[in-house]
Coordinates of C-alpha atoms in Angstrom, one line a residue:
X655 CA -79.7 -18.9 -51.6
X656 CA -82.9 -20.8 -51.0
X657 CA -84.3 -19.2 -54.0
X658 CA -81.1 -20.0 -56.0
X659 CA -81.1 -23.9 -55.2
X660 CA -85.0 -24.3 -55.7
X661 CA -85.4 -22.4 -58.7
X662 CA -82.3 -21.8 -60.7
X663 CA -80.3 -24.8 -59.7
X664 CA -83.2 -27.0 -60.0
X665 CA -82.4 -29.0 -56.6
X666 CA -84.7 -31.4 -55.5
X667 CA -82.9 -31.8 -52.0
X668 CA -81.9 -28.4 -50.3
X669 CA -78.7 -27.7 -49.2
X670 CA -79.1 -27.3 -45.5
X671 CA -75.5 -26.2 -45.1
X672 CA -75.6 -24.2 -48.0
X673 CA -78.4 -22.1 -46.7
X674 CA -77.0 -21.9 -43.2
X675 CA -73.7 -20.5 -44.4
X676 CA -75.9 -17.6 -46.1
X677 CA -78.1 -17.2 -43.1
X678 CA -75.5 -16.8 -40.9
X679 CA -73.2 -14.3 -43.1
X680 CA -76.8 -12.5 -43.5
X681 CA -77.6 -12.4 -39.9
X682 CA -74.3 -11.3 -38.6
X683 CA -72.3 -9.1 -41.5
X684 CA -75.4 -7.8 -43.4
X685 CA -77.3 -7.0 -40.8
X686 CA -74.9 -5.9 -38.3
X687 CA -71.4 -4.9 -39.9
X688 CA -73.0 -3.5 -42.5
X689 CA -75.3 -1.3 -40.9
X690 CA -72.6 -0.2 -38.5
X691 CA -70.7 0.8 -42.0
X692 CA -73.1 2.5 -43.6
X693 CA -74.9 4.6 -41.0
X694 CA -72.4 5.3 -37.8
X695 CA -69.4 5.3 -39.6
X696 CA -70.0 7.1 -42.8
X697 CA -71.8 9.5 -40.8
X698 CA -68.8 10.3 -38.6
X699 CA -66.2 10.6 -41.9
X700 CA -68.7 12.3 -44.2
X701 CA -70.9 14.6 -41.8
X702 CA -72.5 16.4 -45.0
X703 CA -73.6 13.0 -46.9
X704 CA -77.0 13.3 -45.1
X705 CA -77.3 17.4 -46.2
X706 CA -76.1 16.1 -49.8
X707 CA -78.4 13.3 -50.8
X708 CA -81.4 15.9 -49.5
X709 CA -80.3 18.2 -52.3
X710 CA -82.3 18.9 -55.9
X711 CA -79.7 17.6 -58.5
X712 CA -79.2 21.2 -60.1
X713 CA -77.2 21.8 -56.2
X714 CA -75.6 18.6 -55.9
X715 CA -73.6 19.2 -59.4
X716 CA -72.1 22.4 -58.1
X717 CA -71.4 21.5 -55.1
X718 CA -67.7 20.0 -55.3
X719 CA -67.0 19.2 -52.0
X720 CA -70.4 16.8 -52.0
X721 CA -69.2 15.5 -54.9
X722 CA -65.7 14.6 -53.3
X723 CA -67.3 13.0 -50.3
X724 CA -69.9 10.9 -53.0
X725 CA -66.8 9.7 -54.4
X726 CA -64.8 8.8 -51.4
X727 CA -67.9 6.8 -49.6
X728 CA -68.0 4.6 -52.8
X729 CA -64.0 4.1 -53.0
X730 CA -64.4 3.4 -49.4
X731 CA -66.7 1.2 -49.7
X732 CA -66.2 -0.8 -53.1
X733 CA -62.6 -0.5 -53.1
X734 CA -61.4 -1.0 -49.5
X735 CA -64.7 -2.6 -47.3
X736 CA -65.8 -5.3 -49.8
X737 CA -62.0 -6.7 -50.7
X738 CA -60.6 -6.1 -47.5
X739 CA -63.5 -7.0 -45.4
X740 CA -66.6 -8.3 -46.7
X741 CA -65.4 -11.3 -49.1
X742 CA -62.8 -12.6 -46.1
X743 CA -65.5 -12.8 -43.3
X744 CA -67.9 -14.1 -46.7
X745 CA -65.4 -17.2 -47.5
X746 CA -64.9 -17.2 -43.7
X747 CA -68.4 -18.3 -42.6
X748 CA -68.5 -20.5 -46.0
X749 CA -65.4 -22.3 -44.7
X750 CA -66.5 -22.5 -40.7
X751 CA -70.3 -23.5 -41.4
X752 CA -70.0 -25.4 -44.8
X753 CA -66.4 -27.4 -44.4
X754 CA -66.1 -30.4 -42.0
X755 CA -62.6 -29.6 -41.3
X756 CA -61.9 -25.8 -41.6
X757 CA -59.0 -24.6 -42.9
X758 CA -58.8 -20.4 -42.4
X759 CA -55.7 -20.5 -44.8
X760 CA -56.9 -22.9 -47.7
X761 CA -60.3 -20.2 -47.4
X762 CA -57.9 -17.9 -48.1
X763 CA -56.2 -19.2 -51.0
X764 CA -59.9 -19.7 -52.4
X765 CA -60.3 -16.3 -52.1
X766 CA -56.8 -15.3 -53.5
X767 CA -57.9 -17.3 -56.8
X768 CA -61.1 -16.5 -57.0
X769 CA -60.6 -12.6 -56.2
X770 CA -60.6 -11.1 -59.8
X771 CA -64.0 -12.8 -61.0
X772 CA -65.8 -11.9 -57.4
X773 CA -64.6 -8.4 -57.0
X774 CA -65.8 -7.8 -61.3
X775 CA -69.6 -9.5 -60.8
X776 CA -69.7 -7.3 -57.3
X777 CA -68.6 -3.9 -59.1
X778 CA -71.4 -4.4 -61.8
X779 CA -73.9 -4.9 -59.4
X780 CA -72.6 -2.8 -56.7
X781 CA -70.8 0.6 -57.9
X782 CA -74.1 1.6 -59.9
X783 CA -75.9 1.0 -56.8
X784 CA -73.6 2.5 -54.2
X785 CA -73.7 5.7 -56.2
X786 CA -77.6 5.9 -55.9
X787 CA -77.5 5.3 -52.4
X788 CA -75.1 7.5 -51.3
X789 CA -76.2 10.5 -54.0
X790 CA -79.8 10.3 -53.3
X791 CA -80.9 8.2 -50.4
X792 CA -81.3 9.6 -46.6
X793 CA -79.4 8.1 -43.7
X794 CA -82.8 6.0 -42.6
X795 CA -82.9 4.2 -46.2
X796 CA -79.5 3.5 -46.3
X797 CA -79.8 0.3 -45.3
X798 CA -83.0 -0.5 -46.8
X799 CA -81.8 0.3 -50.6
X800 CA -78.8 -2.1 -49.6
X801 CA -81.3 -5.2 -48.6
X802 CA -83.1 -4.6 -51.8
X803 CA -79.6 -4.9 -53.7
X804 CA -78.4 -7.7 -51.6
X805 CA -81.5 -9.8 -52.4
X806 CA -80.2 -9.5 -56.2
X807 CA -76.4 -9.9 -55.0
X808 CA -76.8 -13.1 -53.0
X809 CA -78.6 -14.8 -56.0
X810 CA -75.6 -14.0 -58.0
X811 CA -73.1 -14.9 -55.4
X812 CA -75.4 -17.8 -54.2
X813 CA -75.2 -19.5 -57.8
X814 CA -71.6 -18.3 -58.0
X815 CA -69.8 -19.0 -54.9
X816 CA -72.8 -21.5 -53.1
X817 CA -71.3 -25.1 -54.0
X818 CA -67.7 -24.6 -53.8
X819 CA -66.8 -26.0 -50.2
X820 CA -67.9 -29.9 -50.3
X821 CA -68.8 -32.0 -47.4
X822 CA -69.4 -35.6 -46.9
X823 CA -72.9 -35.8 -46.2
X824 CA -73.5 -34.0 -49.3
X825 CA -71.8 -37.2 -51.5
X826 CA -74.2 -39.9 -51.9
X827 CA -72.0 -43.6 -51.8
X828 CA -70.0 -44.6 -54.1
X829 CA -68.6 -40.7 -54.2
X830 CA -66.1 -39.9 -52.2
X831 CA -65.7 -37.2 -49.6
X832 CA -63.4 -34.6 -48.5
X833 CA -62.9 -30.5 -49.0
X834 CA -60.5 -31.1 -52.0
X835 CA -62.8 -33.7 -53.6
X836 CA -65.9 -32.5 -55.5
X837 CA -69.1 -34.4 -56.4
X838 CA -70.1 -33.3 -60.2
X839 CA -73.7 -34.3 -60.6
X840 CA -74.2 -34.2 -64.7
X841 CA -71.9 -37.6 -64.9
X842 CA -69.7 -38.4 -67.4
X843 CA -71.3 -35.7 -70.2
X844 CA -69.3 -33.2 -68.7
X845 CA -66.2 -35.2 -69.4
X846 CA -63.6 -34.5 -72.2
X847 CA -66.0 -34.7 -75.6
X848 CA -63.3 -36.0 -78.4
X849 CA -64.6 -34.8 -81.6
X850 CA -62.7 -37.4 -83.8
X851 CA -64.5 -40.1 -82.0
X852 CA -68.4 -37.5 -82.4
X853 CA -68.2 -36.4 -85.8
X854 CA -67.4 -39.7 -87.9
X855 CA -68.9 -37.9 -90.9
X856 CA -66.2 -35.8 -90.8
X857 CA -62.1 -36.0 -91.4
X858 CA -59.9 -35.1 -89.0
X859 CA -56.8 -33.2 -89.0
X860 CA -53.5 -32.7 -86.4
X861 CA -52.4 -29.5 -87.7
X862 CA -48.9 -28.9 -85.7
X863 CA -46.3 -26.5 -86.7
X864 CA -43.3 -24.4 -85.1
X865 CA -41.0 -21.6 -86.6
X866 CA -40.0 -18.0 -85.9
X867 CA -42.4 -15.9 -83.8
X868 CA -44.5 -13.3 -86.3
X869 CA -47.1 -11.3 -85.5
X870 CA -50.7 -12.5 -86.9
X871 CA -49.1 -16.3 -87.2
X872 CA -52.7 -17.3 -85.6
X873 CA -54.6 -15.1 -87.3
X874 CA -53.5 -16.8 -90.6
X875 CA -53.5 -20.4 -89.6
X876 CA -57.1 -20.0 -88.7
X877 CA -57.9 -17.6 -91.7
X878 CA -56.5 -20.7 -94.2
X879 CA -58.2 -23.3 -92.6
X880 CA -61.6 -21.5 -92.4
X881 CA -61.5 -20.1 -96.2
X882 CA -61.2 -24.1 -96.9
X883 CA -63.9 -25.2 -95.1
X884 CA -62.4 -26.4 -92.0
X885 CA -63.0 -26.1 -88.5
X886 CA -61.0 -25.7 -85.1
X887 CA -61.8 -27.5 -82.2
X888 CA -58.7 -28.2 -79.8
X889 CA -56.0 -25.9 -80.1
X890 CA -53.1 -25.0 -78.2
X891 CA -50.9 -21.8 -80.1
X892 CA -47.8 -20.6 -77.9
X893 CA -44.7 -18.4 -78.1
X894 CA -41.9 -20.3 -76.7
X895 CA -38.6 -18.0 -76.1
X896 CA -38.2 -17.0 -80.0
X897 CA -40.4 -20.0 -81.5
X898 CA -44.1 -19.9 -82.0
X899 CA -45.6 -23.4 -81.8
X900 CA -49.4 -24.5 -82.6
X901 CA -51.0 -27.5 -82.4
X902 CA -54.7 -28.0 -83.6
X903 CA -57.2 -30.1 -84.1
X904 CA -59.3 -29.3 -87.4
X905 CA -62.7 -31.3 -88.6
X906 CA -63.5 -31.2 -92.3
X907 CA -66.0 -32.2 -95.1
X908 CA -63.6 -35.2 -96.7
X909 CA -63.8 -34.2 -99.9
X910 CA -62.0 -30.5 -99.1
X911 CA -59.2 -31.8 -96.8
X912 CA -57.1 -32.0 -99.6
X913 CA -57.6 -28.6 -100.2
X914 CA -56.9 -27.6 -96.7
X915 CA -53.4 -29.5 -96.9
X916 CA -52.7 -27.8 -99.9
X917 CA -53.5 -24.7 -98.6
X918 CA -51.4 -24.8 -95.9
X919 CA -48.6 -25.9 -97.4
X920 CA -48.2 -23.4 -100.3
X921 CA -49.3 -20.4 -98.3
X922 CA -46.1 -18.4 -98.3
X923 CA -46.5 -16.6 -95.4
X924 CA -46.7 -19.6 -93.2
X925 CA -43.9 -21.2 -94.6
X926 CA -41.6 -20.8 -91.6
X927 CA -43.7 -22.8 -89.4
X928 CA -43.2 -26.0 -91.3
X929 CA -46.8 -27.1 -91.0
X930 CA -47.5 -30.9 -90.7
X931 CA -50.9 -32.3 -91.4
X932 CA -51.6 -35.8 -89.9
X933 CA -55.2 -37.8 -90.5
X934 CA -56.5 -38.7 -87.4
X935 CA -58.7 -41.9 -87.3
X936 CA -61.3 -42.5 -85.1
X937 CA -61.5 -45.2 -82.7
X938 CA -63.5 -48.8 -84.5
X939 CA -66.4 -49.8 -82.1
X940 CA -65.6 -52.6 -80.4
X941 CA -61.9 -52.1 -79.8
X942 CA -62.3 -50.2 -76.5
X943 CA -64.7 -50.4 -73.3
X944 CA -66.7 -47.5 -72.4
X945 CA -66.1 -45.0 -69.6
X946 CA -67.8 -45.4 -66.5
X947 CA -65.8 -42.7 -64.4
X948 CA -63.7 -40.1 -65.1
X949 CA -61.7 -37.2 -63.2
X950 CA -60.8 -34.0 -63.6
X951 CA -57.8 -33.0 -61.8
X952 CA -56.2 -30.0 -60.8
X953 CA -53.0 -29.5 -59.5
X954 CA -50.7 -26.2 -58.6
X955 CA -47.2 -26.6 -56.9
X956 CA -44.2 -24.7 -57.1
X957 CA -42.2 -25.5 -59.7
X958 CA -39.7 -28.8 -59.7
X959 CA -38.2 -31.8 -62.0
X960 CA -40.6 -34.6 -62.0
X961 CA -44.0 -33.5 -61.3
X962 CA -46.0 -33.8 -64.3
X963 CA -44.0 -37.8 -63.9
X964 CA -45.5 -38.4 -60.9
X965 CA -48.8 -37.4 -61.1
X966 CA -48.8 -39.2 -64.5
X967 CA -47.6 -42.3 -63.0
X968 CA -50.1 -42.2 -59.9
X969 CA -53.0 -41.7 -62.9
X970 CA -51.5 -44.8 -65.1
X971 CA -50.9 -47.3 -61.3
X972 CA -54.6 -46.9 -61.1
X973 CA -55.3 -48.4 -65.3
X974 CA -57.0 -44.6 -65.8
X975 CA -56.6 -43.1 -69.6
X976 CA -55.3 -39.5 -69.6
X977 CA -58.0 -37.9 -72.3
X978 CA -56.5 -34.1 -72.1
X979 CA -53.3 -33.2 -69.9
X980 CA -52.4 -29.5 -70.2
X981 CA -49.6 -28.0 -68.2
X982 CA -48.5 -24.8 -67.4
X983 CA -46.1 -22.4 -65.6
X984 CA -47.3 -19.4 -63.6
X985 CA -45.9 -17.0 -61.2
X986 CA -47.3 -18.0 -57.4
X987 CA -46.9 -16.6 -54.1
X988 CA -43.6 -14.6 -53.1
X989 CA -43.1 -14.4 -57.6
X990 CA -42.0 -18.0 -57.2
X991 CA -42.8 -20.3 -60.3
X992 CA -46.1 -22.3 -60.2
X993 CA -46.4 -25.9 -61.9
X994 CA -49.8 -26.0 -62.8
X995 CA -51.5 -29.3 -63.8
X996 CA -55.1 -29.6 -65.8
X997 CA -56.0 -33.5 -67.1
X998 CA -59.3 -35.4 -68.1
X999 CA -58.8 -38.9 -66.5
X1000 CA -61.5 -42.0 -67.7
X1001 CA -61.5 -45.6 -66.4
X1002 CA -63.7 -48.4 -67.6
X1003 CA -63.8 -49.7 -64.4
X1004 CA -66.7 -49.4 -61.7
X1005 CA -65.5 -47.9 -58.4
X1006 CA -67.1 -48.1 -55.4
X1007 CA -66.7 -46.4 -51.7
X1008 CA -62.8 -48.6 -50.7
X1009 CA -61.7 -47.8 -54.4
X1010 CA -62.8 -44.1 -54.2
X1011 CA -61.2 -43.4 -51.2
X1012 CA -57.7 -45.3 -52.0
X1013 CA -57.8 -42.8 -54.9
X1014 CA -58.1 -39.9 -53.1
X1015 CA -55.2 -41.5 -50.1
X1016 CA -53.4 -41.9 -53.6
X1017 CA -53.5 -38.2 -53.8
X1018 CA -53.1 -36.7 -50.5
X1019 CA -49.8 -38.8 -50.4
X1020 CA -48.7 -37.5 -53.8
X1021 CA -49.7 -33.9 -52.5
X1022 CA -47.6 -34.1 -49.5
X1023 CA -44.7 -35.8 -51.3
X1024 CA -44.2 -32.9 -54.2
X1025 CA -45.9 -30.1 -51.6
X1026 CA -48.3 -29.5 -53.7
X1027 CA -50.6 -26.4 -52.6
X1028 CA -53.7 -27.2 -54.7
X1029 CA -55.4 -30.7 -55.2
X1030 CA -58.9 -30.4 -56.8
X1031 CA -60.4 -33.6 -58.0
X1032 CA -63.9 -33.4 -59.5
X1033 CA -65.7 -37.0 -59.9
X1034 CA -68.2 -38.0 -62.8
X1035 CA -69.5 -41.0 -62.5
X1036 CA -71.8 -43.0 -65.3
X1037 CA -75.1 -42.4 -64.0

């Protein structure tokens, strides 16, 4: 982790916490679990492993019952130990050493969400090397083939998995603190980027259109606009019940955006969408204040009437400009219907510590009020 922070991540001030979490996880699961895995306990199940790896590799590939046992020490292991066990007591020493208020069930819901990307880095690391270890390597350098992995598989899960739990001592005034609050160091360059406002060389299209659901709909919308010169930047293409609905935004050399209109209109096969083109015009210098803050919010809730009001309305009370709102609906715990919330929220206004924290107050009351189970706010500030 130390390694990660001073060299990949580029820190300049370490991450005592950070490092501590690892240290500890090291200390207590690598070093002792593990080893209690890997040695006693496979021993015991698989009493011919040790006989096994010793064999030339001409004997171990007749010898079927070897190659059962290989197989079932790696299921085992990357299949049962590392999901069941090893990334629980992981987010569990993140949560206990990193948070200032740990919460054992909001650890797990990290781990619920973040489950598919953890469990597909660990297998490409992991499976490759589990099947070396337990084919070829004694009892005695079990272990010692596992450190030298783990020193590759804590980088990765250091850079992967190291800054997700925030505490207050990490957030430098004016940012605010809290587990559901996030510092984003890069400022406001990380922020929604509108290309109609970047590329003023440029014109700039809304394509939208909605019709009977075909097969290949996107595929020729994008086709067309390509063979014309154009180019897709924000686009959002859906099947809704029987309808297909797309909305895009397209940048294009002026003098071929006629062509692109004309395109799209007399292309037969996209007829049925009844594509409207509409300029978009960027915004005259002078006419608007720059950003100086911005959020990025994430919300997830079960499903109900009004929510996408009210967290609109809680943005808009504050005078913050909703850059890029998109909503979805998801299947959540028990198969019950998530709400799920993603917007890009600027303000031209300076905020400091009292105006930080009345924003987050703003949104643990809105989080209790439509029992929300997610809250994520990222800050960028205008360094």
């Amino acid at each position: 982790d130390l390694l990660v922070q001073t060299v990949v991540e580029g820190k300049k001030e370490i991450d005592w916490k950070r490092n501590a979490a690892f240290a500890t996880f090291g200390c207590f699961y690598l070093g002792g679990v593990q080893y209690a895995i890997y040695v006693p306990l496979f021993g015991r199940l698989f009493p011919n492993a040790a006989s096994f790896a010793a064999k030339p590799i001409r004997e171990k590939i007749k010898d079927v019952k070897g190659l059962t046992a290989l197989c079932g020490q790696v299921f085992l292991d990357q299949f049962v130990h590392h999901p069941l066990l090893y990334f629980p007591v992981f987010y569990g020493t993140r949560e206990m050493v990193m948070s200032k208020d740990p919460d054992m069930m909001r650890m797990l819901r990290t781990y619920r969400e973040n489950m598919k990307e953890d469990l597909a880095a660990l297998w490409k690391v992991w499976v490759p090397s589990t099947f070396i270890n337990f084919a070829f390597m004694p009892m005695w350098a079990r272990i010692p083939w596992v450190a030298g992995t783990s020193l590759l598989w804590t980088c990765i899960l250091s850079a992967m998995r190291g800054g997700d739990v925030s505490h207050g001592e990490d957030l430098e005034a004016p940012f605010p603190t809290g587990a559901t609050f996030t510092l984003v160091k890069e400022g406001l360059d990380d922020m929604f980027a509108c290309p109609v406002d970047e590329d003023a060389a440029l014109a700039h299209l809304c394509i939208s259109g909605a019709g009977p659901d075909r097969i290949g709909h996107v595929a020729r919308m994008a086709r067309t606009i390509a063979d014309a010169g154009g180019n897709v930047t924000y686009s959002k293409m859906i099947r809704l019940g029987q309808e297909h609905v797309s909305l895009m935004h397209v940048s294009i050399p002026p003098e071929k955006r006629g062509e692109l209109v004309d395109k799209l209109h007399n292309n037969k096969d996209l007829k049925s969408l009844n594509i409207r083109a509409s300029p978009l015009v960027r915004r005259r210098t002078g006419t608007y204040q720059n950003a100086v803050a911005g959020f990025k919010i994430h919300c997830v809730g079960e499903d109900r009437a009004g929510m996408l009001a009210a967290i609109a309305e809680a943005i808009a009370s504050r005078n913050m400009s909703i850059e890029d709102v998109q909503t979805e609906i998801r299947r959540g715990e028990q198969n019950k219907r998530d709400f799920v919330v993603n917007a890009e929220v600027v303000t031209t206004t300076r905020m400091d510590q009292e105006d930080l924290d009345s924003v987050i107050a703003e949104f643990k009351k809105l989080k209790e009020e439509l029992n929300l189970r997610v809250v994520d706010i990222r800050v960028h500030m205008d360094n």
